[in-house]
Amino acid sequence: MAETHWDAIVVGAGLSGMTASLELARRGCKVLLVERLARAGGRCGAFELEGHRFTVGCNDFGARIVTDLARLGVHVAFEPSTNVVDFGDETHRLPPRPRGALRLLRHAPSVLRMVMRVRNGEKRPLGTLFRDHERDGMGFRMISLLAYALGTPPQYLRADLLRADFSGELGYGHEKMVVPIGGPQVLTDAMLARLRSTGVTLRLGTGVQAVKKHARGFEVDTSSGSEHARVVLSTVPASACRGRAGLKVCQVLFAVPRTTPFVDARTLIVSPPRAEEWMAALDAGHWPETFGFHLFRDHEAGDTRAFTGFLLAPRGQDTLDASRRARVLDSVKSRIDAHVPGFSSALRFERLLDPSEYEAHHGVSASLAHEIPIADEDALPIEEHEPGLFRMGNATEPPGDHANAAMLSGLWAAERALRHLRG
Ligand SMILES: Cc1cc2nc3c(=O)[nH]c(=O)nc-3n(C[C@H](O)[C@H](O)[C@H](O)COP(=O)(O)OP(=O)(O)OC[C@H]3O[C@@H](n4cnc5c(N)ncnc54)[C@H](O)[C@@H]3O)c2cc1C
């Protein structure tokens, strides 16, 4: 009989897998963390392209990340996230400066109405909670921003899922967003350093092919041989989506001389009105006339500053032809120029990665959300049908398709795995 070598094998070194591994190691377990890519971090990190350094995916985090990292002994400095949001007919800085707060005040009734509707909305999608004329109000526009960030047309976003993002119980801290100083690779590097110091064995470039019940634990077939453990925690998503998959992104990459001005914030978000219409067009597989995107200041090197941005691609259009690429880039650049005159003429580098290129380049999914629920299903449970087998990441509990939920899922999975190991 093969000897069980590890207490726990964790599959996938994204935020959820690294979090679970750190928690297990901190609590005395012998952990093997297996990652199929040659790098750790999953959708959290940076990459180089033609001498410029850009961000892979997640870049804005709810403030809960600060306490979660402290609990794991990971030291990263964060700063508040700042945004300029172009709503089409009005532009606001979020969080607002005092004068901007006064301008926003006149939207208070609409925002309050939105909060009440969402609070009392049970599991209903927002499309049934707002009448057509109310969708021009700032309240609906603000939740449309969140829906955009989740790759879900606002009318399909369920009120309970939106409430979860701001619930005191889960405490994601999405009302107070923060960004790691130095970018998300700093976060991944700090987690990697802590993994090493807590004795976690990390095997990069090693894919897990199968997990089988074996004696008192599991046999895990990897591309470099079999391993045995008492418990297995995996980020590999359930094979099928129960609803519709979340929309995928195109990534836009720019570099300009460092002296080129930008908006008075880290991120410019362009969110044209009637997001339920342009996002519904994207969801139905068409390019709408206007669409949203966001772009943020990224790494500086020498006298150049990189900018990374994202926009949603129409469902099923993962590969863009040359003329569509040019039209999309032109549209993005002209909206940036409206805020920062001369930005596009200062460009030293520009590139658009469509969803296929994004996935080929980064090796991870370009979907913002794992799925758009079509019914009232809850997130998948962390416990799999087999005792000792746990899943985690965005498709599972707790609710939320974002980095904070991925990390909390890793913490909860580790907690349950420990209970199994000690029970
Ligand atoms: C473009 C983009 C922008 C985003 N921006 C934000 C943001 O600003 N804020 C935010 O909160 N969230 C954001 N998100 C979502 C956020 O990135 C994810 O919620 C989070 O990174 C998920 O972490 P994870 O560990 O669950 O999954 P992942 O990061 O996908 O990691 C899973 C890991 O498992 C590995 N793996 C998979 N299968 C196997 C296997 N068989 N064997 C071994 N390894 C395997 C993968 O290679 C990967 O490294 C964004 C997502 C995208 C795509």
Tab-separated table of C-alpha atoms and ligand atoms in Angstrom:
chain	number	residue	atom	x	y	z
A	1	MET	CA	0.000	0.000	0.000
A	2	ALA	CA	1.378	3.428	-0.957
A	3	GLU	CA	2.284	5.629	1.977
A	4	THR	CA	0.378	8.903	2.424
A	5	HIS	CA	3.092	11.489	2.076
A	6	TRP	CA	1.234	14.779	2.333
A	7	ASP	CA	-1.472	15.914	4.714
A	8	ALA	CA	-2.950	18.020	1.919
A	9	ILE	CA	-2.513	18.462	-1.804
A	10	VAL	CA	-3.790	21.790	-3.132
A	11	VAL	CA	-4.502	22.013	-6.860
A	12	GLY	CA	-3.957	25.427	-8.476
A	13	ALA	CA	-1.688	28.228	-7.226
A	14	GLY	CA	-4.104	31.118	-7.821
A	15	LEU	CA	-5.260	33.307	-4.938
A	16	SER	CA	-7.576	30.627	-3.550
A	17	GLY	CA	-4.981	27.825	-3.714
A	18	MET	CA	-2.195	29.950	-2.252
A	19	THR	CA	-4.508	31.135	0.548
A	20	ALA	CA	-5.621	27.586	1.408
A	21	SER	CA	-2.014	26.319	1.366
A	22	LEU	CA	-0.822	29.114	3.666
A	23	GLU	CA	-3.648	28.534	6.126
A	24	LEU	CA	-3.049	24.765	6.208
A	25	ALA	CA	0.718	25.204	6.642
A	26	ARG	CA	0.204	27.818	9.361
A	27	ARG	CA	-1.918	25.270	11.226
A	28	GLY	CA	0.782	22.589	11.035
A	29	CYS	CA	-0.023	20.622	7.858
A	30	LYS	CA	2.442	19.266	5.343
A	31	VAL	CA	1.219	20.748	2.066
A	32	LEU	CA	1.975	20.140	-1.611
A	33	LEU	CA	0.704	22.926	-3.918
A	34	VAL	CA	0.543	21.891	-7.570
A	35	GLU	CA	0.231	24.382	-10.445
A	36	ARG	CA	0.000	23.491	-14.124
A	37	LEU	CA	1.466	26.810	-15.320
A	38	ALA	CA	5.123	27.759	-15.030
A	39	ARG	CA	4.133	30.674	-12.762
A	40	ALA	CA	1.999	31.048	-9.649
A	41	GLY	CA	-0.787	33.591	-9.124
A	42	GLY	CA	-3.348	32.450	-11.723
A	43	ARG	CA	-5.279	35.590	-12.661
A	44	CYS	CA	-3.276	37.680	-10.163
A	45	GLY	CA	0.075	38.914	-11.463
A	46	ALA	CA	2.032	40.815	-14.097
A	47	PHE	CA	3.526	39.951	-17.487
A	48	GLU	CA	5.982	41.461	-19.926
A	49	LEU	CA	5.245	42.300	-23.543
A	50	GLU	CA	7.761	43.983	-25.812
A	51	GLY	CA	9.624	45.496	-22.891
A	52	HIS	CA	6.538	46.768	-21.034
A	53	ARG	CA	5.046	45.316	-17.857
A	54	PHE	CA	1.265	44.912	-17.592
A	55	THR	CA	-1.287	43.343	-15.238
A	56	VAL	CA	-2.790	39.898	-15.940
A	57	GLY	CA	-6.213	40.327	-14.304
A	58	CYS	CA	-7.309	41.309	-10.826
A	59	ASN	CA	-6.043	44.665	-9.673
A	60	ASP	CA	-8.679	46.190	-7.340
A	61	PHE	CA	-9.540	44.448	-4.073
A	62	GLY	CA	-12.040	44.851	-1.252
A	63	ALA	CA	-10.358	46.004	1.969
A	64	ARG	CA	-10.857	42.557	3.556
A	65	ILE	CA	-7.716	41.444	1.721
A	66	VAL	CA	-5.601	43.423	4.180
A	67	THR	CA	-6.809	41.423	7.205
A	68	ASP	CA	-6.802	38.105	5.348
A	69	LEU	CA	-3.167	38.602	4.359
A	70	ALA	CA	-2.207	39.701	7.883
A	71	ARG	CA	-3.769	36.508	9.273
A	72	LEU	CA	-1.612	34.492	6.850
A	73	GLY	CA	1.553	36.432	7.776
A	74	VAL	CA	1.817	38.008	4.310
A	75	HIS	CA	3.025	41.610	4.223
A	76	VAL	CA	1.812	43.810	1.374
A	77	ALA	CA	1.222	47.574	1.394
A	78	PHE	CA	-2.054	48.795	-0.122
A	79	GLU	CA	-3.381	52.216	-1.065
A	80	PRO	CA	-6.975	53.342	-1.675
A	81	SER	CA	-8.326	52.736	-5.152
A	82	THR	CA	-9.314	55.942	-6.980
A	83	ASN	CA	-11.440	56.160	-10.106
A	84	VAL	CA	-12.767	58.679	-12.579
A	85	VAL	CA	-16.038	57.336	-13.943
A	86	ASP	CA	-17.430	58.648	-17.208
A	87	PHE	CA	-21.149	57.841	-17.134
A	88	GLY	CA	-21.656	59.256	-20.623
A	89	ASP	CA	-23.344	62.510	-19.674
A	90	GLU	CA	-21.642	63.057	-16.293
A	91	THR	CA	-18.198	62.289	-14.936
A	92	HIS	CA	-17.511	61.645	-11.249
A	93	ARG	CA	-14.442	60.868	-9.223
A	94	LEU	CA	-14.998	57.909	-6.873
A	95	PRO	CA	-14.486	58.202	-4.008
A	96	PRO	CA	-15.490	61.840	-4.500
A	97	ARG	CA	-13.542	64.871	-3.379
A	98	PRO	CA	-15.639	67.315	-1.261
A	99	ARG	CA	-16.894	69.342	-4.225
A	100	GLY	CA	-17.688	66.178	-6.194
A	101	ALA	CA	-19.620	64.842	-3.200
A	102	LEU	CA	-21.902	67.878	-3.453
A	103	ARG	CA	-22.490	67.175	-7.157
A	104	LEU	CA	-23.304	63.555	-6.308
A	105	LEU	CA	-25.699	64.591	-3.554
A	106	ARG	CA	-28.417	65.439	-6.032
A	107	HIS	CA	-28.461	61.735	-6.969
A	108	ALA	CA	-29.059	60.694	-3.359
A	109	PRO	CA	-32.759	59.781	-3.890
A	110	SER	CA	-31.925	57.501	-6.829
A	111	VAL	CA	-29.013	55.885	-4.971
A	112	LEU	CA	-31.145	55.353	-1.850
A	113	ARG	CA	-33.910	53.830	-3.955
A	114	MET	CA	-31.346	51.463	-5.467
A	115	VAL	CA	-30.077	50.442	-2.016
A	116	MET	CA	-33.633	49.727	-0.796
A	117	ARG	CA	-34.554	47.727	-3.887
A	118	VAL	CA	-31.408	45.620	-3.629
A	119	ARG	CA	-31.865	45.153	0.125
A	120	ASN	CA	-35.446	43.912	-0.319
A	121	GLY	CA	-34.859	42.132	-3.612
A	122	GLU	CA	-34.368	38.585	-2.281
A	123	LYS	CA	-32.939	36.488	-5.131
A	124	ARG	CA	-34.589	38.487	-7.905
A	125	PRO	CA	-32.511	39.782	-10.812
A	126	LEU	CA	-32.171	43.560	-11.002
A	127	GLY	CA	-34.084	43.609	-14.278
A	128	THR	CA	-37.277	42.839	-12.365
A	129	LEU	CA	-36.575	45.339	-9.561
A	130	PHE	CA	-36.209	48.497	-11.655
A	131	ARG	CA	-38.733	49.939	-14.070
A	132	ASP	CA	-37.435	51.047	-17.427
A	133	HIS	CA	-37.406	54.794	-16.666
A	134	GLU	CA	-35.550	54.185	-13.371
A	135	ARG	CA	-32.602	52.751	-15.260
A	136	ASP	CA	-31.440	56.234	-16.243
A	137	GLY	CA	-30.979	57.083	-12.562
A	138	MET	CA	-27.559	57.168	-10.892
A	139	GLY	CA	-28.544	54.326	-8.556
A	140	PHE	CA	-29.006	51.881	-11.433
A	141	ARG	CA	-25.937	53.254	-13.188
A	142	MET	CA	-23.839	52.554	-10.124
A	143	ILE	CA	-24.946	48.969	-9.823
A	144	SER	CA	-24.392	48.639	-13.563
A	145	LEU	CA	-20.737	49.407	-12.887
A	146	LEU	CA	-20.563	46.447	-10.510
A	147	ALA	CA	-22.380	44.270	-13.024
A	148	TYR	CA	-19.808	45.267	-15.658
A	149	ALA	CA	-16.999	44.331	-13.246
A	150	LEU	CA	-18.627	40.912	-12.877
A	151	GLY	CA	-19.130	40.381	-16.623
A	152	THR	CA	-22.895	40.111	-16.048
A	153	PRO	CA	-25.539	42.324	-17.721
A	154	PRO	CA	-27.071	44.316	-14.831
A	155	GLN	CA	-30.615	43.124	-15.481
A	156	TYR	CA	-29.495	39.502	-14.833
A	157	LEU	CA	-27.498	40.250	-11.704
A	158	ARG	CA	-29.319	38.796	-8.701
A	159	ALA	CA	-29.972	41.134	-5.784
A	160	ASP	CA	-28.733	38.550	-3.253
A	161	LEU	CA	-25.380	38.256	-5.030
A	162	LEU	CA	-24.995	42.016	-5.035
A	163	ARG	CA	-25.925	42.126	-1.324
A	164	ALA	CA	-23.309	39.459	-0.583
A	165	ASP	CA	-20.608	41.721	-1.992
A	166	PHE	CA	-21.422	44.335	0.629
A	167	SER	CA	-22.575	42.091	3.487
A	168	GLY	CA	-21.094	42.720	6.901
A	169	GLU	CA	-20.994	38.971	7.479
A	170	LEU	CA	-18.633	38.227	4.586
A	171	GLY	CA	-16.937	41.582	5.060
A	172	TYR	CA	-15.339	41.775	1.611
A	173	GLY	CA	-14.957	45.528	2.085
A	174	HIS	CA	-16.039	46.368	-1.450
A	175	GLU	CA	-17.240	49.746	-0.228
A	176	LYS	CA	-13.559	50.515	0.390
A	177	MET	CA	-11.456	49.243	-2.504
A	178	VAL	CA	-7.666	49.058	-2.265
A	179	VAL	CA	-4.804	48.315	-4.657
A	180	PRO	CA	-1.454	46.739	-3.804
A	181	ILE	CA	1.353	49.288	-4.114
A	182	GLY	CA	3.524	48.001	-6.954
A	183	GLY	CA	0.679	46.029	-8.545
A	184	PRO	CA	-0.796	42.548	-8.111
A	185	GLN	CA	2.509	40.761	-8.801
A	186	VAL	CA	3.747	42.200	-5.483
A	187	LEU	CA	0.864	40.399	-3.814
A	188	THR	CA	1.621	37.089	-5.537
A	189	ASP	CA	5.352	37.446	-4.768
A	190	ALA	CA	4.626	38.114	-1.089
A	191	MET	CA	2.367	35.048	-0.916
A	192	LEU	CA	5.067	32.965	-2.613
A	193	ALA	CA	7.680	34.149	-0.121
A	194	ARG	CA	5.364	33.173	2.732
A	195	LEU	CA	4.651	29.780	1.129
A	196	ARG	CA	8.401	29.128	1.133
A	197	SER	CA	8.889	30.264	4.718
A	198	THR	CA	6.006	28.127	5.994
A	199	GLY	CA	7.435	25.023	4.278
A	200	VAL	CA	4.787	24.538	1.566
A	201	THR	CA	6.194	22.583	-1.388
A	202	LEU	CA	5.210	24.322	-4.632
A	203	ARG	CA	5.439	22.362	-7.856
A	204	LEU	CA	5.059	24.596	-10.907
A	205	GLY	CA	4.488	23.288	-14.437
A	206	THR	CA	2.671	20.270	-13.008
A	207	GLY	CA	-0.907	19.639	-14.069
A	208	VAL	CA	-3.271	17.464	-12.056
A	209	GLN	CA	-4.982	14.933	-14.288
A	210	ALA	CA	-7.072	12.862	-11.859
A	211	VAL	CA	-7.887	12.520	-8.187
A	212	LYS	CA	-8.822	9.015	-6.986
A	213	LYS	CA	-9.864	7.648	-3.616
A	214	HIS	CA	-6.991	5.652	-2.161
A	215	ALA	CA	-6.791	3.895	1.218
A	216	ARG	CA	-7.393	6.576	3.936
A	217	GLY	CA	-6.913	9.422	1.512
A	218	PHE	CA	-6.415	10.184	-2.185
A	219	GLU	CA	-4.067	9.416	-5.030
A	220	VAL	CA	-3.455	12.449	-7.241
A	221	ASP	CA	-2.180	11.805	-10.774
A	222	THR	CA	-0.021	14.687	-11.934
A	223	SER	CA	1.981	15.236	-15.103
A	224	SER	CA	5.086	14.332	-13.086
A	225	GLY	CA	3.758	11.227	-11.295
A	226	SER	CA	1.412	10.189	-8.498
A	227	GLU	CA	1.173	11.778	-5.064
A	228	HIS	CA	-0.810	10.766	-1.999
A	229	ALA	CA	-2.554	12.897	0.591
A	230	ARG	CA	-5.263	12.641	3.234
A	231	VAL	CA	-7.170	15.606	1.800
A	232	VAL	CA	-7.285	17.333	-1.592
A	233	LEU	CA	-8.415	20.933	-2.177
A	234	SER	CA	-8.899	21.925	-5.799
A	235	THR	CA	-9.564	25.137	-7.725
A	236	VAL	CA	-10.352	23.316	-10.952
A	237	PRO	CA	-13.877	24.577	-11.764
A	238	ALA	CA	-16.779	22.180	-12.022
A	239	SER	CA	-16.772	21.055	-15.656
A	240	ALA	CA	-20.135	22.493	-16.602
A	241	CYS	CA	-21.643	25.897	-15.878
A	242	ARG	CA	-25.141	25.632	-14.450
A	243	GLY	CA	-26.170	28.986	-15.890
A	244	ARG	CA	-24.450	30.888	-18.680
A	245	ALA	CA	-20.713	31.487	-18.513
A	246	GLY	CA	-19.687	35.015	-17.521
A	247	LEU	CA	-18.578	37.276	-20.369
A	248	LYS	CA	-14.928	37.223	-21.420
A	249	VAL	CA	-12.619	40.198	-21.685
A	250	CYS	CA	-10.408	41.771	-24.306
A	251	GLN	CA	-7.300	43.299	-22.794
A	252	VAL	CA	-5.928	46.637	-24.007
A	253	LEU	CA	-2.292	47.505	-23.407
A	254	PHE	CA	-0.788	50.948	-23.855
A	255	ALA	CA	2.516	52.633	-23.064
A	256	VAL	CA	3.137	56.382	-23.121
A	257	PRO	CA	5.949	58.692	-21.985
A	258	ARG	CA	5.835	58.972	-18.222
A	259	THR	CA	5.181	62.706	-18.487
A	260	THR	CA	1.874	62.142	-20.351
A	261	PRO	CA	-0.970	63.326	-18.117
A	262	PHE	CA	-3.827	61.045	-17.090
A	263	VAL	CA	-7.084	61.558	-15.214
A	264	ASP	CA	-6.994	62.591	-11.546
A	265	ALA	CA	-7.169	58.958	-10.349
A	266	ARG	CA	-5.524	55.614	-10.922
A	267	THR	CA	-8.337	54.241	-13.088
A	268	LEU	CA	-10.529	55.700	-15.805
A	269	ILE	CA	-13.827	53.833	-16.133
A	270	VAL	CA	-16.028	54.557	-19.129
A	271	SER	CA	-19.546	53.353	-18.469
A	272	PRO	CA	-22.019	54.654	-21.057
A	273	PRO	CA	-25.672	54.933	-19.974
A	274	ARG	CA	-28.063	52.065	-20.486
A	275	ALA	CA	-25.546	49.390	-19.578
A	276	GLU	CA	-28.393	46.875	-19.608
A	277	GLU	CA	-28.673	47.491	-23.365
A	278	TRP	CA	-25.031	47.468	-24.419
A	279	MET	CA	-24.204	44.587	-22.103
A	280	ALA	CA	-27.249	42.648	-23.348
A	281	ALA	CA	-25.936	43.109	-26.899
A	282	LEU	CA	-22.553	41.734	-25.807
A	283	ASP	CA	-24.304	38.870	-24.034
A	284	ALA	CA	-26.201	38.098	-27.240
A	285	GLY	CA	-22.956	38.021	-29.233
A	286	HIS	CA	-23.045	41.451	-30.943
A	287	TRP	CA	-20.870	44.539	-30.735
A	288	PRO	CA	-23.006	47.429	-29.493
A	289	GLU	CA	-22.418	50.950	-30.802
A	290	THR	CA	-21.087	52.096	-27.419
A	291	PHE	CA	-19.533	49.908	-24.749
A	292	GLY	CA	-17.733	50.346	-21.463
A	293	PHE	CA	-14.089	49.763	-20.585
A	294	HIS	CA	-11.617	50.623	-17.857
A	295	LEU	CA	-7.954	51.521	-17.972
A	296	PHE	CA	-5.508	51.946	-15.110
A	297	ARG	CA	-1.994	53.260	-14.554
A	298	ASP	CA	0.391	50.344	-14.489
A	299	HIS	CA	4.140	49.833	-14.190
A	300	GLU	CA	6.721	52.495	-14.948
A	301	ALA	CA	10.042	51.631	-16.533
A	302	GLY	CA	12.588	54.263	-17.538
A	303	ASP	CA	10.662	57.163	-19.019
A	304	THR	CA	7.640	55.035	-20.010
A	305	ARG	CA	4.441	54.225	-18.174
A	306	ALA	CA	2.286	51.247	-19.070
A	307	PHE	CA	-1.516	51.207	-18.865
A	308	THR	CA	-3.628	48.060	-18.688
A	309	GLY	CA	-7.309	48.029	-19.567
A	310	PHE	CA	-10.191	45.644	-20.072
A	311	LEU	CA	-13.466	45.610	-21.980
A	312	LEU	CA	-16.050	42.895	-22.424
A	313	ALA	CA	-16.140	40.934	-25.679
A	314	PRO	CA	-19.379	39.723	-27.276
A	315	ARG	CA	-20.222	36.187	-26.225
A	316	GLY	CA	-18.693	33.694	-28.661
A	317	GLN	CA	-16.510	36.286	-30.420
A	318	ASP	CA	-13.225	35.187	-28.911
A	319	THR	CA	-11.177	36.045	-31.996
A	320	LEU	CA	-11.394	39.536	-33.515
A	321	ASP	CA	-10.416	40.294	-37.097
A	322	ALA	CA	-8.087	43.189	-37.943
A	323	SER	CA	-10.815	45.687	-38.798
A	324	ARG	CA	-12.793	44.995	-35.593
A	325	ARG	CA	-9.591	45.309	-33.540
A	326	ALA	CA	-8.862	48.683	-35.124
A	327	ARG	CA	-12.421	49.901	-34.511
A	328	VAL	CA	-12.393	48.774	-30.881
A	329	LEU	CA	-9.002	50.386	-30.211
A	330	ASP	CA	-10.054	53.611	-31.969
A	331	SER	CA	-13.211	53.798	-29.910
A	332	VAL	CA	-11.281	53.252	-26.647
A	333	LYS	CA	-8.615	55.808	-27.572
A	334	SER	CA	-11.134	58.479	-28.551
A	335	ARG	CA	-12.907	58.108	-25.169
A	336	ILE	CA	-9.570	58.407	-23.361
A	337	ASP	CA	-8.665	61.467	-25.439
A	338	ALA	CA	-11.940	63.081	-24.360
A	339	HIS	CA	-10.560	63.052	-20.791
A	340	VAL	CA	-6.853	63.319	-21.534
A	341	PRO	CA	-6.372	65.281	-24.765
A	342	GLY	CA	-3.363	63.983	-26.690
A	343	PHE	CA	-3.138	60.631	-24.868
A	344	SER	CA	-3.480	58.559	-28.018
A	345	SER	CA	-1.022	60.632	-30.026
A	346	ALA	CA	1.545	60.056	-27.242
A	347	LEU	CA	1.291	56.247	-27.491
A	348	ARG	CA	4.571	54.377	-27.864
A	349	PHE	CA	2.914	50.970	-27.724
A	350	GLU	CA	-0.623	49.704	-28.185
A	351	ARG	CA	-2.016	46.199	-28.375
A	352	LEU	CA	-5.346	44.492	-27.974
A	353	LEU	CA	-5.461	40.875	-26.801
A	354	ASP	CA	-8.797	39.305	-27.732
A	355	PRO	CA	-10.180	36.570	-25.425
A	356	SER	CA	-8.395	33.781	-27.349
A	357	GLU	CA	-5.088	35.614	-27.180
A	358	TYR	CA	-5.674	36.449	-23.522
A	359	GLU	CA	-6.195	32.783	-22.670
A	360	ALA	CA	-3.259	31.622	-24.813
A	361	HIS	CA	-0.943	34.260	-23.377
A	362	HIS	CA	-1.872	33.959	-19.702
A	363	GLY	CA	-3.010	30.329	-19.552
A	364	VAL	CA	-6.104	31.255	-17.496
A	365	SER	CA	-9.743	31.925	-18.282
A	366	ALA	CA	-10.678	35.352	-19.704
A	367	SER	CA	-14.144	35.100	-18.075
A	368	LEU	CA	-14.790	37.693	-15.425
A	369	ALA	CA	-17.393	35.565	-13.666
A	370	HIS	CA	-17.511	31.796	-13.740
A	371	GLU	CA	-21.225	31.789	-14.431
A	372	ILE	CA	-24.307	33.993	-14.676
A	373	PRO	CA	-26.913	32.159	-12.618
A	374	ILE	CA	-30.147	31.683	-14.512
A	375	ALA	CA	-32.116	30.309	-11.599
A	376	ASP	CA	-31.776	30.638	-7.840
A	377	GLU	CA	-28.962	28.132	-7.325
A	378	ASP	CA	-26.439	28.891	-4.624
A	379	ALA	CA	-22.692	28.695	-5.164
A	380	LEU	CA	-21.399	25.098	-5.215
A	381	PRO	CA	-20.589	23.711	-1.754
A	382	ILE	CA	-16.940	23.464	-0.727
A	383	GLU	CA	-17.378	19.836	0.354
A	384	GLU	CA	-17.409	17.455	-2.612
A	385	HIS	CA	-19.440	14.239	-2.455
A	386	GLU	CA	-16.312	12.379	-1.278
A	387	PRO	CA	-15.261	13.156	2.335
A	388	GLY	CA	-11.784	14.701	2.325
A	389	LEU	CA	-12.221	16.229	-1.130
A	390	PHE	CA	-12.821	19.994	-1.236
A	391	ARG	CA	-13.318	22.508	-4.009
A	392	MET	CA	-12.707	26.235	-3.807
A	393	GLY	CA	-12.409	29.318	-5.987
A	394	ASN	CA	-15.008	31.450	-7.695
A	395	ALA	CA	-17.486	28.743	-8.642
A	396	THR	CA	-17.959	27.763	-4.996
A	397	GLU	CA	-19.029	29.192	-1.663
A	398	PRO	CA	-18.896	31.915	-0.491
A	399	PRO	CA	-20.830	33.918	-3.115
A	400	GLY	CA	-18.791	36.291	-5.273
A	401	ASP	CA	-16.823	36.021	-8.494
A	402	HIS	CA	-13.872	38.104	-7.431
A	403	ALA	CA	-10.532	37.936	-5.693
A	404	ASN	CA	-11.855	38.451	-2.142
A	405	ALA	CA	-14.313	35.580	-2.585
A	406	ALA	CA	-11.544	33.364	-4.011
A	407	MET	CA	-9.369	34.011	-0.954
A	408	LEU	CA	-12.234	33.505	1.501
A	409	SER	CA	-13.108	30.289	-0.291
A	410	GLY	CA	-9.506	29.130	0.221
A	411	LEU	CA	-9.725	29.970	3.945
A	412	TRP	CA	-13.041	28.144	4.364
A	413	ALA	CA	-11.803	25.109	2.405
A	414	ALA	CA	-8.680	24.956	4.595
A	415	GLU	CA	-10.844	25.201	7.722
A	416	ARG	CA	-13.013	22.271	6.617
A	417	ALA	CA	-10.000	20.228	5.504
A	418	LEU	CA	-8.453	20.717	8.961
A	419	ARG	CA	-11.673	19.553	10.597
A	420	HIS	CA	-11.563	16.419	8.423
A	421	LEU	CA	-7.884	15.788	9.201
A	422	ARG	CA	-8.458	16.184	12.940
A	423	GLY	CA	-11.839	14.480	13.051
B	1	LIG	C1	-9.353	40.234	-16.685
B	1	LIG	C2	-9.758	39.989	-15.270
B	1	LIG	C3	-9.768	41.055	-14.378
B	1	LIG	C4	-10.171	40.844	-13.062
B	1	LIG	N1	-10.149	41.896	-12.188
B	1	LIG	C5	-10.504	41.701	-10.900
B	1	LIG	C6	-10.392	42.758	-9.952
B	1	LIG	O1	-9.936	43.866	-10.267
B	1	LIG	N2	-10.797	42.499	-8.677
B	1	LIG	C7	-11.254	41.280	-8.285
B	1	LIG	O2	-11.593	41.119	-7.114
B	1	LIG	N3	-11.328	40.246	-9.153
B	1	LIG	C8	-10.950	40.429	-10.444
B	1	LIG	N4	-10.969	39.383	-11.317
B	1	LIG	C9	-11.332	38.048	-10.802
B	1	LIG	C10	-10.130	37.447	-10.028
B	1	LIG	O3	-8.995	37.516	-10.842
B	1	LIG	C11	-10.446	36.018	-9.656
B	1	LIG	O4	-11.616	36.002	-8.883
B	1	LIG	C12	-9.335	35.347	-8.823
B	1	LIG	O5	-8.063	35.629	-9.326
B	1	LIG	C13	-9.618	33.859	-8.807
B	1	LIG	O6	-8.587	33.182	-8.111
B	1	LIG	P1	-8.579	31.595	-8.123
B	1	LIG	O7	-7.399	31.161	-7.365
B	1	LIG	O8	-9.885	31.080	-7.658
B	1	LIG	O9	-8.496	31.198	-9.680
B	1	LIG	P2	-7.314	31.445	-10.728
B	1	LIG	O10	-6.622	32.718	-10.520
B	1	LIG	O11	-7.917	31.184	-12.069
B	1	LIG	O12	-6.272	30.293	-10.379
B	1	LIG	C14	-6.523	28.922	-10.625
B	1	LIG	C15	-5.164	28.255	-10.833
B	1	LIG	O13	-5.386	26.850	-10.960
B	1	LIG	C16	-4.526	26.364	-11.961
B	1	LIG	N5	-5.059	25.101	-12.455
B	1	LIG	C17	-6.230	24.907	-13.113
B	1	LIG	N6	-6.374	23.606	-13.442
B	1	LIG	C18	-5.282	22.964	-12.946
B	1	LIG	C19	-4.862	21.602	-12.945
B	1	LIG	N7	-5.601	20.624	-13.504
B	1	LIG	N8	-3.675	21.277	-12.355
B	1	LIG	C20	-2.918	22.266	-11.753
B	1	LIG	N9	-3.272	23.559	-11.743
B	1	LIG	C21	-4.453	23.907	-12.314
B	1	LIG	C22	-4.545	27.477	-13.001
B	1	LIG	O14	-3.433	27.388	-13.871
B	1	LIG	C23	-4.500	28.723	-12.124
B	1	LIG	O15	-3.182	29.149	-11.847
B	1	LIG	C24	-10.563	39.554	-12.634
B	1	LIG	C25	-10.558	38.490	-13.543
B	1	LIG	C26	-10.144	38.692	-14.842
B	1	LIG	C27	-10.117	37.548	-15.807
